[in-house]
Amino acid sequence: MQSKKSFALVDYNICNPAKCSPDEGICAAVKACIHKVIKQIDGPFEQPIVFQDMCQGCWDCVEACQLDAIEMKHIN
């Protein structure tokens, strides 16, 4: 039996790095991810992308997101 997989999911209707970091546009969740699986691919002020297949489900990004734009999803 396989274990449950948890991964971070960004709500792009809420996510706005300019609100979190008006001067730098750096997403706090990106900085917090010790596994480096959430990234701002196109640079500062862009919404981050989560590489869900590599996400460890550690919740660091969820806790760091000031806008509550990231949540954990669970699949079987």
XYZ file of C-alpha atoms in Angstrom:
76
model
C 0.000 0.000 0.000
C 1.370 3.396 -0.985
C 1.455 6.213 1.497
C -0.409 9.453 1.031
C 1.410 12.134 -0.945
C 1.233 15.723 0.247
C 2.310 18.674 -1.840
C 2.016 22.449 -1.834
C -0.466 24.157 -4.114
C -0.443 27.895 -4.883
C -3.744 29.765 -5.237
C -2.855 32.168 -8.046
C -5.949 34.254 -7.366
C -4.427 35.245 -4.007
C -0.664 35.052 -4.628
C 1.025 38.413 -5.224
C 4.752 38.711 -4.431
C 4.529 42.510 -4.771
C 2.287 42.585 -1.704
C 4.629 40.371 0.320
C 7.795 42.165 -0.682
C 7.028 45.538 -2.307
C 10.703 46.455 -2.734
C 12.152 43.137 -3.916
C 9.170 41.087 -5.158
C 10.618 37.956 -3.620
C 8.091 35.391 -2.434
C 8.587 34.507 1.252
C 7.582 30.919 0.534
C 10.365 30.589 -2.030
C 12.896 31.738 0.566
C 11.454 29.342 3.152
C 11.551 26.191 1.019
C 14.601 24.273 2.194
C 14.015 21.669 -0.538
C 14.114 24.358 -3.275
C 10.999 23.033 -5.026
C 9.080 26.311 -5.108
C 10.641 28.906 -7.395
C 9.970 32.198 -9.110
C 11.079 30.977 -12.525
C 10.558 34.275 -14.368
C 12.178 36.381 -11.648
C 11.091 38.768 -8.904
C 7.471 39.916 -8.731
C 6.341 36.766 -10.580
C 4.140 34.158 -8.927
C 6.020 31.060 -7.782
C 5.692 27.593 -9.233
C 5.764 24.446 -7.079
C 7.429 21.372 -8.516
C 4.800 19.134 -6.945
C 6.423 15.821 -7.832
C 9.467 16.840 -5.763
C 7.592 18.559 -2.912
C 8.266 16.939 0.470
C 5.086 18.261 2.099
C 7.046 19.930 4.901
C 4.683 22.934 5.254
C 7.538 25.492 5.388
C 6.128 27.408 2.404
C 2.595 27.332 3.815
C 3.781 28.812 7.089
C 5.897 31.461 5.328
C 3.179 32.710 2.958
C 1.872 35.987 4.344
C -1.189 35.961 2.082
C -2.305 32.376 2.849
C -2.017 31.647 -0.864
C -0.400 28.223 -0.396
C -2.073 25.145 0.957
C -1.261 21.461 1.227
C -3.101 18.967 -0.914
C -3.211 15.266 -0.160
C -3.662 12.468 -2.661
C -3.728 8.724 -2.182
